[in-house]
Every structure is written in structure tokens, then in C-alpha cells.
């Protein structure tokens, strides 16, 4: 049963530290999405890639967030420096097109 | 104004009951529509797509009204396992926009 995997599952860090989250999409999926979920804002799209090329990162704070796909099996989301307001659950999802997305289990980030 | 709005609930219903709830969307250019389900502290999972003609999947029925820009979900014969948050999702210009979710709790 193919699944999207994400690491780490939980991360607690202090303000100002760099945080890197990793995602392994389902093999063969060419579209990868990064979302952030908070109680206040719900689920928000941060960025997405198709065939490893970034298509849209308009939902991402550019000054501290960056997203990359070094290869077809790895997507990364980096926050530097992290702030308490970045505390959220970060989901990666993959699919063959926008309509059908399979979500990973998420990374629960707490910034103190 | 949010692109997708939902009644957050919660809807507390007894087992076997029917529960229904709606969501509204603001962008008339929306292309496709879905209901996702999210269990507590888990990832969202696709429950069903929503078509203009209405569609059923077992005990779940989804309807789309493009003229009024709303989507509905009806759950018949509720089970304890139906307890979850149901997210209304709209594809707008090849990006999914998620509602905040409607929480349903089915009690024994």
C-alpha cells in the first residue's frame, strides 16, 4: 500500500533555529504539495511542484520559508529562522494531478 | 471572505441517524469539488468527489448546486466510525482550497 512519508513526525525547537521537514511522495506521482494546518487558519497551501519544478509558492512566507525537490523521491520544506507563529502541522501530499491528492501523516512543529 | 465556508458544528447525532451539512464557495470559476475526511490528529483523506448530477457512495450522498455555489454531504445510518471532521474542498485554478471543516460526532 503506497503512502506518502514525512519526517520528522514531531519537532520541538526554539525560536531562531532552522527546521527542515522531508517528504517522500508516492512513487510515480509527479505533483507534490506542501500544506500548513492550524486551528485558526485551517489548511493552507504553501507551495507545489510538478515534475520537480516549483509551480506556485505564493502561499509561503518568502523571507523565511523555502521548498525544494532535490530529486523525484524527496521534497523538503525549510524554515530559517523559525518563529513561534510557525507552530502548526505541516502536510505533504502527492498525486498525478491536483484533483487527487494523497496526504502524508504530517510533521507537528512546535516553536518555543 | 474565505473561498470555502463551512458550518464548524459540531453535529452530535445518535447512531443510525441521518446528518447533513453544507458548504459554500465564493469563486464561480471553481472547477471541481470534493469532500475529504480528517480524523483527530490524522491527515485528510479523500472521501468522495462531488458531481453536478449528485452522487452516492454507500451511505454518503454529495450534491453540488453551481447556481447557488454550495455543496452538501448527507450521511445516512450514521456509524460511530463516521465521527470525524469533514472538509469541503474546491479546485480553483488547479489549486485545492479547503474549508475549515464540519465536525461530526456520532454517539452510541
PDB file of C-alpha atoms in Angstrom:
ATOM      1  CA  UNK A   1       0.000   0.000   0.000  1.00  0.00           C
ATOM      2  CA  UNK A   2       1.883   3.066  -1.263  1.00  0.00           C
ATOM      3  CA  UNK A   3       1.951   6.020   1.103  1.00  0.00           C
ATOM      4  CA  UNK A   4       3.462   9.448   1.404  1.00  0.00           C
ATOM      5  CA  UNK A   5       6.024   9.501   4.192  1.00  0.00           C
ATOM      6  CA  UNK A   6       7.133  12.528   6.184  1.00  0.00           C
ATOM      7  CA  UNK A   7       9.934  13.059   8.659  1.00  0.00           C
ATOM      8  CA  UNK A   8      10.164  14.023  11.420  1.00  0.00           C
ATOM      9  CA  UNK A   9       6.680  13.307  12.751  1.00  0.00           C
ATOM     10  CA  UNK A  10       7.152  15.694  15.644  1.00  0.00           C
ATOM     11  CA  UNK A  11       9.614  18.525  16.076  1.00  0.00           C
ATOM     12  CA  UNK A  12      10.080  20.849  19.012  1.00  0.00           C
ATOM     13  CA  UNK A  13      12.588  23.632  18.550  1.00  0.00           C
ATOM     14  CA  UNK A  14      13.460  27.031  19.854  1.00  0.00           C
ATOM     15  CA  UNK A  15      12.807  30.307  18.125  1.00  0.00           C
ATOM     16  CA  UNK A  16      15.543  31.185  15.666  1.00  0.00           C
ATOM     17  CA  UNK A  17      16.543  27.623  14.885  1.00  0.00           C
ATOM     18  CA  UNK A  18      16.440  26.134  11.404  1.00  0.00           C
ATOM     19  CA  UNK A  19      13.841  23.458  10.757  1.00  0.00           C
ATOM     20  CA  UNK A  20      13.888  21.043   7.823  1.00  0.00           C
ATOM     21  CA  UNK A  21      10.943  18.802   7.025  1.00  0.00           C
ATOM     22  CA  UNK A  22      11.172  15.991   4.494  1.00  0.00           C
ATOM     23  CA  UNK A  23       8.632  14.241   2.349  1.00  0.00           C
ATOM     24  CA  UNK A  24       8.836  11.167   0.184  1.00  0.00           C
ATOM     25  CA  UNK A  25       5.983  11.210  -2.335  1.00  0.00           C
ATOM     26  CA  UNK A  26       4.328   8.070  -3.650  1.00  0.00           C
ATOM     27  CA  UNK A  27       6.493   6.551  -6.369  1.00  0.00           C
ATOM     28  CA  UNK A  28       5.330   7.730  -9.777  1.00  0.00           C
ATOM     29  CA  UNK A  29       3.454  10.777  -8.528  1.00  0.00           C
ATOM     30  CA  UNK A  30       4.686  13.871 -10.339  1.00  0.00           C
ATOM     31  CA  UNK A  31       2.950  16.545  -8.253  1.00  0.00           C
ATOM     32  CA  UNK A  32       3.895  17.384  -4.668  1.00  0.00           C
ATOM     33  CA  UNK A  33       2.133  19.832  -2.371  1.00  0.00           C
ATOM     34  CA  UNK A  34       3.087  21.389   0.960  1.00  0.00           C
ATOM     35  CA  UNK A  35       0.275  22.498   3.308  1.00  0.00           C
ATOM     36  CA  UNK A  36       0.163  24.014   6.765  1.00  0.00           C
ATOM     37  CA  UNK A  37      -2.722  23.416   9.164  1.00  0.00           C
ATOM     38  CA  UNK A  38      -3.525  25.493  12.250  1.00  0.00           C
ATOM     39  CA  UNK A  39      -6.658  25.820  14.322  1.00  0.00           C
ATOM     40  CA  UNK A  40      -7.033  29.459  13.329  1.00  0.00           C
ATOM     41  CA  UNK A  41      -6.344  29.268   9.587  1.00  0.00           C
ATOM     42  CA  UNK A  42      -7.213  25.700   8.741  1.00  0.00           C
ATOM     43  CA  UNK A  43      -5.395  24.002   5.880  1.00  0.00           C
ATOM     44  CA  UNK A  44      -3.411  26.358   3.664  1.00  0.00           C
ATOM     45  CA  UNK A  45      -1.411  25.575   0.533  1.00  0.00           C
ATOM     46  CA  UNK A  46       2.171  26.769   0.879  1.00  0.00           C
ATOM     47  CA  UNK A  47       3.737  25.532  -2.371  1.00  0.00           C
ATOM     48  CA  UNK A  48       3.556  22.866  -5.006  1.00  0.00           C
ATOM     49  CA  UNK A  49       5.782  21.215  -7.574  1.00  0.00           C
ATOM     50  CA  UNK A  50       5.143  19.357 -10.787  1.00  0.00           C
ATOM     51  CA  UNK A  51       7.884  17.199 -12.235  1.00  0.00           C
ATOM     52  CA  UNK A  52      10.151  18.722  -9.571  1.00  0.00           C
ATOM     53  CA  UNK A  53       9.646  22.281 -10.854  1.00  0.00           C
ATOM     54  CA  UNK A  54       8.058  24.777  -8.466  1.00  0.00           C
ATOM     55  CA  UNK A  55       4.722  25.904  -9.906  1.00  0.00           C
ATOM     56  CA  UNK A  56       3.365  28.057  -7.129  1.00  0.00           C
ATOM     57  CA  UNK A  57       4.792  29.176  -3.815  1.00  0.00           C
ATOM     58  CA  UNK A  58       2.569  32.191  -3.320  1.00  0.00           C
ATOM     59  CA  UNK A  59       1.253  30.834  -0.025  1.00  0.00           C
ATOM     60  CA  UNK A  60       4.678  30.682   1.524  1.00  0.00           C
ATOM     61  CA  UNK A  61       6.380  33.467   3.523  1.00  0.00           C
ATOM     62  CA  UNK A  62       9.372  34.034   1.266  1.00  0.00           C
ATOM     63  CA  UNK A  63      11.673  35.581   3.796  1.00  0.00           C
ATOM     64  CA  UNK A  64      11.995  32.507   5.974  1.00  0.00           C
ATOM     65  CA  UNK A  65      10.490  29.547   4.110  1.00  0.00           C
ATOM     66  CA  UNK A  66      11.957  27.619   1.206  1.00  0.00           C
ATOM     67  CA  UNK A  67      10.797  24.498  -0.589  1.00  0.00           C
ATOM     68  CA  UNK A  68      12.782  22.280  -2.921  1.00  0.00           C
ATOM     69  CA  UNK A  69      12.691  18.935  -4.692  1.00  0.00           C
ATOM     70  CA  UNK A  70      16.281  17.740  -4.998  1.00  0.00           C
ATOM     71  CA  UNK A  71      15.017  14.615  -6.760  1.00  0.00           C
ATOM     72  CA  UNK A  72      11.771  12.871  -7.608  1.00  0.00           C
ATOM     73  CA  UNK A  73      11.738  10.952  -4.323  1.00  0.00           C
ATOM     74  CA  UNK A  74      12.373  13.836  -1.932  1.00  0.00           C
ATOM     75  CA  UNK A  75      10.734  17.159  -1.203  1.00  0.00           C
ATOM     76  CA  UNK A  76      11.951  19.464   1.544  1.00  0.00           C
ATOM     77  CA  UNK A  77      10.457  22.422   3.373  1.00  0.00           C
ATOM     78  CA  UNK A  78      12.841  24.565   5.344  1.00  0.00           C
ATOM     79  CA  UNK A  79      12.166  27.355   7.829  1.00  0.00           C
ATOM     80  CA  UNK A  80      15.048  29.625   8.801  1.00  0.00           C
ATOM     81  CA  UNK A  81      14.812  31.235  11.283  1.00  0.00           C
ATOM     82  CA  UNK A  82      11.774  29.644  12.889  1.00  0.00           C
ATOM     83  CA  UNK A  83       9.280  31.684  14.930  1.00  0.00           C
ATOM     84  CA  UNK A  84       6.556  30.656  17.418  1.00  0.00           C
ATOM     85  CA  UNK A  85       3.856  31.579  14.865  1.00  0.00           C
ATOM     86  CA  UNK A  86       5.220  28.814  12.606  1.00  0.00           C
ATOM     87  CA  UNK A  87       3.907  26.216  15.059  1.00  0.00           C
ATOM     88  CA  UNK A  88       1.496  24.066  13.060  1.00  0.00           C
ATOM     89  CA  UNK A  89       1.110  20.707  11.385  1.00  0.00           C
ATOM     90  CA  UNK A  90       2.823  20.608   8.005  1.00  0.00           C
ATOM     91  CA  UNK A  91       1.423  18.139   5.496  1.00  0.00           C
ATOM     92  CA  UNK A  92       2.954  16.947   2.290  1.00  0.00           C
ATOM     93  CA  UNK A  93       0.670  15.476  -0.368  1.00  0.00           C
ATOM     94  CA  UNK A  94       1.363  13.886  -3.724  1.00  0.00           C
ATOM     95  CA  UNK A  95      -0.659  12.977  -6.778  1.00  0.00           C
ATOM     96  CA  UNK A  96      -0.735  12.757 -10.526  1.00  0.00           C
ATOM     97  CA  UNK A  97      -2.873  15.887 -10.710  1.00  0.00           C
ATOM     98  CA  UNK A  98      -4.400  18.463  -8.416  1.00  0.00           C
ATOM     99  CA  UNK A  99      -7.751  16.695  -8.072  1.00  0.00           C
ATOM    100  CA  UNK A 100      -6.491  13.557  -6.378  1.00  0.00           C
ATOM    101  CA  UNK A 101      -4.040  14.120  -3.568  1.00  0.00           C
ATOM    102  CA  UNK A 102      -2.704  11.667  -1.039  1.00  0.00           C
ATOM    103  CA  UNK A 103      -1.565  13.207   2.206  1.00  0.00           C
ATOM    104  CA  UNK A 104       1.314  12.164   4.393  1.00  0.00           C
ATOM    105  CA  UNK A 105       0.903  11.860   8.183  1.00  0.00           C
ATOM    106  CA  UNK A 106       2.246  15.361   8.762  1.00  0.00           C
ATOM    107  CA  UNK A 107       5.020  16.939  10.806  1.00  0.00           C
ATOM    108  CA  UNK A 108       3.817  18.545  14.034  1.00  0.00           C
ATOM    109  CA  UNK A 109       6.078  21.544  14.609  1.00  0.00           C
ATOM    110  CA  UNK A 110       6.284  23.424  17.890  1.00  0.00           C
ATOM    111  CA  UNK A 111       8.485  26.500  18.060  1.00  0.00           C
ATOM    112  CA  UNK A 112       9.113  27.728  21.593  1.00  0.00           C
TER     113      UNK A 112
ATOM    114  CA  UNK B   1     -14.096  36.459   2.683  1.00  0.00           C
ATOM    115  CA  UNK B   2     -12.843  32.882   2.672  1.00  0.00           C
ATOM    116  CA  UNK B   3     -13.092  30.941  -0.569  1.00  0.00           C
ATOM    117  CA  UNK B   4     -14.788  27.988   1.115  1.00  0.00           C
ATOM    118  CA  UNK B   5     -17.028  28.376   4.174  1.00  0.00           C
ATOM    119  CA  UNK B   6     -18.449  25.645   6.354  1.00  0.00           C
ATOM    120  CA  UNK B   7     -20.533  25.425   9.497  1.00  0.00           C
ATOM    121  CA  UNK B   8     -17.972  24.154  12.026  1.00  0.00           C
ATOM    122  CA  UNK B   9     -20.628  22.251  14.004  1.00  0.00           C
ATOM    123  CA  UNK B  10     -20.265  20.131  15.984  1.00  0.00           C
ATOM    124  CA  UNK B  11     -23.098  17.933  14.858  1.00  0.00           C
ATOM    125  CA  UNK B  12     -23.789  15.424  17.619  1.00  0.00           C
ATOM    126  CA  UNK B  13     -26.011  12.627  16.391  1.00  0.00           C
ATOM    127  CA  UNK B  14     -27.048   9.165  17.663  1.00  0.00           C
ATOM    128  CA  UNK B  15     -26.033   6.046  15.814  1.00  0.00           C
ATOM    129  CA  UNK B  16     -28.372   5.338  12.951  1.00  0.00           C
ATOM    130  CA  UNK B  17     -29.370   8.958  12.445  1.00  0.00           C
ATOM    131  CA  UNK B  18     -29.044  10.962   9.250  1.00  0.00           C
ATOM    132  CA  UNK B  19     -26.869  14.048   9.310  1.00  0.00           C
ATOM    133  CA  UNK B  20     -26.417  16.614   6.568  1.00  0.00           C
ATOM    134  CA  UNK B  21     -24.370  19.755   6.217  1.00  0.00           C
ATOM    135  CA  UNK B  22     -23.362  22.222   3.523  1.00  0.00           C
ATOM    136  CA  UNK B  23     -20.547  24.410   2.460  1.00  0.00           C
ATOM    137  CA  UNK B  24     -20.479  27.448   0.210  1.00  0.00           C
ATOM    138  CA  UNK B  25     -17.769  28.615  -2.151  1.00  0.00           C
ATOM    139  CA  UNK B  26     -17.183  32.088  -3.468  1.00  0.00           C
ATOM    140  CA  UNK B  27     -15.349  31.586  -6.761  1.00  0.00           C
ATOM    141  CA  UNK B  28     -17.648  30.783  -9.664  1.00  0.00           C
ATOM    142  CA  UNK B  29     -14.616  29.635 -11.678  1.00  0.00           C
ATOM    143  CA  UNK B  30     -14.213  26.631  -9.373  1.00  0.00           C
ATOM    144  CA  UNK B  31     -13.594  23.547 -11.434  1.00  0.00           C
ATOM    145  CA  UNK B  32     -14.157  20.516  -9.269  1.00  0.00           C
ATOM    146  CA  UNK B  33     -15.376  19.695  -5.787  1.00  0.00           C
ATOM    147  CA  UNK B  34     -14.664  17.138  -3.089  1.00  0.00           C
ATOM    148  CA  UNK B  35     -15.307  16.056   0.441  1.00  0.00           C
ATOM    149  CA  UNK B  36     -12.304  14.991   2.482  1.00  0.00           C
ATOM    150  CA  UNK B  37     -12.432  13.376   5.886  1.00  0.00           C
ATOM    151  CA  UNK B  38      -9.957  14.106   8.666  1.00  0.00           C
ATOM    152  CA  UNK B  39      -9.770  12.131  11.877  1.00  0.00           C
ATOM    153  CA  UNK B  40      -8.326  13.688  15.017  1.00  0.00           C
ATOM    154  CA  UNK B  41      -4.563  14.196  14.677  1.00  0.00           C
ATOM    155  CA  UNK B  42      -4.503  12.437  11.296  1.00  0.00           C
ATOM    156  CA  UNK B  43      -4.098  13.507   7.705  1.00  0.00           C
ATOM    157  CA  UNK B  44      -7.019  14.435   5.422  1.00  0.00           C
ATOM    158  CA  UNK B  45      -8.253  11.635   3.161  1.00  0.00           C
ATOM    159  CA  UNK B  46     -10.445  11.894   0.103  1.00  0.00           C
ATOM    160  CA  UNK B  47     -13.974  10.774   0.907  1.00  0.00           C
ATOM    161  CA  UNK B  48     -15.651  11.451  -2.418  1.00  0.00           C
ATOM    162  CA  UNK B  49     -15.813  13.725  -5.409  1.00  0.00           C
ATOM    163  CA  UNK B  50     -18.927  15.824  -5.949  1.00  0.00           C
ATOM    164  CA  UNK B  51     -20.669  15.994  -9.315  1.00  0.00           C
ATOM    165  CA  UNK B  52     -23.391  18.300 -10.581  1.00  0.00           C
ATOM    166  CA  UNK B  53     -25.744  15.363 -11.009  1.00  0.00           C
ATOM    167  CA  UNK B  54     -25.223  14.311  -7.399  1.00  0.00           C
ATOM    168  CA  UNK B  55     -23.531  11.098  -6.408  1.00  0.00           C
ATOM    169  CA  UNK B  56     -23.707   8.396  -3.788  1.00  0.00           C
ATOM    170  CA  UNK B  57     -21.096   6.206  -2.214  1.00  0.00           C
ATOM    171  CA  UNK B  58     -22.758   3.761   0.124  1.00  0.00           C
ATOM    172  CA  UNK B  59     -24.288   5.754   2.966  1.00  0.00           C
ATOM    173  CA  UNK B  60     -22.827   9.045   1.728  1.00  0.00           C
ATOM    174  CA  UNK B  61     -24.549  11.345  -0.742  1.00  0.00           C
ATOM    175  CA  UNK B  62     -22.977  14.500  -2.141  1.00  0.00           C
ATOM    176  CA  UNK B  63     -24.721  17.239  -4.082  1.00  0.00           C
ATOM    177  CA  UNK B  64     -23.459  20.282  -5.946  1.00  0.00           C
ATOM    178  CA  UNK B  65     -25.504  23.364  -6.736  1.00  0.00           C
ATOM    179  CA  UNK B  66     -23.448  25.535  -9.077  1.00  0.00           C
ATOM    180  CA  UNK B  67     -26.092  28.252  -9.367  1.00  0.00           C
ATOM    181  CA  UNK B  68     -26.122  28.836  -5.613  1.00  0.00           C
ATOM    182  CA  UNK B  69     -22.491  27.818  -5.162  1.00  0.00           C
ATOM    183  CA  UNK B  70     -22.969  25.284  -2.433  1.00  0.00           C
ATOM    184  CA  UNK B  71     -22.068  21.674  -1.838  1.00  0.00           C
ATOM    185  CA  UNK B  72     -23.742  19.295   0.554  1.00  0.00           C
ATOM    186  CA  UNK B  73     -22.936  15.994   2.202  1.00  0.00           C
ATOM    187  CA  UNK B  74     -25.504  13.651   3.708  1.00  0.00           C
ATOM    188  CA  UNK B  75     -24.638  10.650   5.836  1.00  0.00           C
ATOM    189  CA  UNK B  76     -27.341   8.034   6.332  1.00  0.00           C
ATOM    190  CA  UNK B  77     -27.459   5.422   9.075  1.00  0.00           C
ATOM    191  CA  UNK B  78     -24.560   7.046  10.946  1.00  0.00           C
ATOM    192  CA  UNK B  79     -21.923   4.788  12.465  1.00  0.00           C
ATOM    193  CA  UNK B  80     -19.610   5.517  15.378  1.00  0.00           C
ATOM    194  CA  UNK B  81     -16.751   5.350  12.867  1.00  0.00           C
ATOM    195  CA  UNK B  82     -18.213   8.302  10.953  1.00  0.00           C
ATOM    196  CA  UNK B  83     -17.091  10.613  13.770  1.00  0.00           C
ATOM    197  CA  UNK B  84     -14.585  12.949  12.114  1.00  0.00           C
ATOM    198  CA  UNK B  85     -14.142  16.392  10.627  1.00  0.00           C
ATOM    199  CA  UNK B  86     -15.421  16.698   7.075  1.00  0.00           C
ATOM    200  CA  UNK B  87     -13.565  19.156   4.868  1.00  0.00           C
ATOM    201  CA  UNK B  88     -15.229  20.760   1.869  1.00  0.00           C
ATOM    202  CA  UNK B  89     -12.673  21.196  -0.901  1.00  0.00           C
ATOM    203  CA  UNK B  90     -12.796  23.181  -4.112  1.00  0.00           C
ATOM    204  CA  UNK B  91     -10.353  23.122  -7.032  1.00  0.00           C
ATOM    205  CA  UNK B  92      -9.755  26.717  -8.078  1.00  0.00           C
ATOM    206  CA  UNK B  93      -7.281  27.240 -10.901  1.00  0.00           C
ATOM    207  CA  UNK B  94      -5.543  23.920 -10.254  1.00  0.00           C
ATOM    208  CA  UNK B  95      -5.165  24.517  -6.516  1.00  0.00           C
ATOM    209  CA  UNK B  96      -7.270  22.943  -3.799  1.00  0.00           C
ATOM    210  CA  UNK B  97      -8.892  25.317  -1.347  1.00  0.00           C
ATOM    211  CA  UNK B  98     -10.059  23.698   1.897  1.00  0.00           C
ATOM    212  CA  UNK B  99     -12.880  24.729   4.171  1.00  0.00           C
ATOM    213  CA  UNK B 100     -12.245  24.778   7.899  1.00  0.00           C
ATOM    214  CA  UNK B 101     -14.263  21.610   8.369  1.00  0.00           C
ATOM    215  CA  UNK B 102     -17.507  20.422   9.940  1.00  0.00           C
ATOM    216  CA  UNK B 103     -17.126  18.206  12.988  1.00  0.00           C
ATOM    217  CA  UNK B 104     -19.489  15.262  13.318  1.00  0.00           C
ATOM    218  CA  UNK B 105     -19.716  13.161  16.460  1.00  0.00           C
ATOM    219  CA  UNK B 106     -21.809  10.017  16.391  1.00  0.00           C
ATOM    220  CA  UNK B 107     -22.768   8.709  19.840  1.00  0.00           C
ATOM    221  CA  UNK B 108     -23.851   5.232  20.829  1.00  0.00           C
TER     222      UNK B 108
END
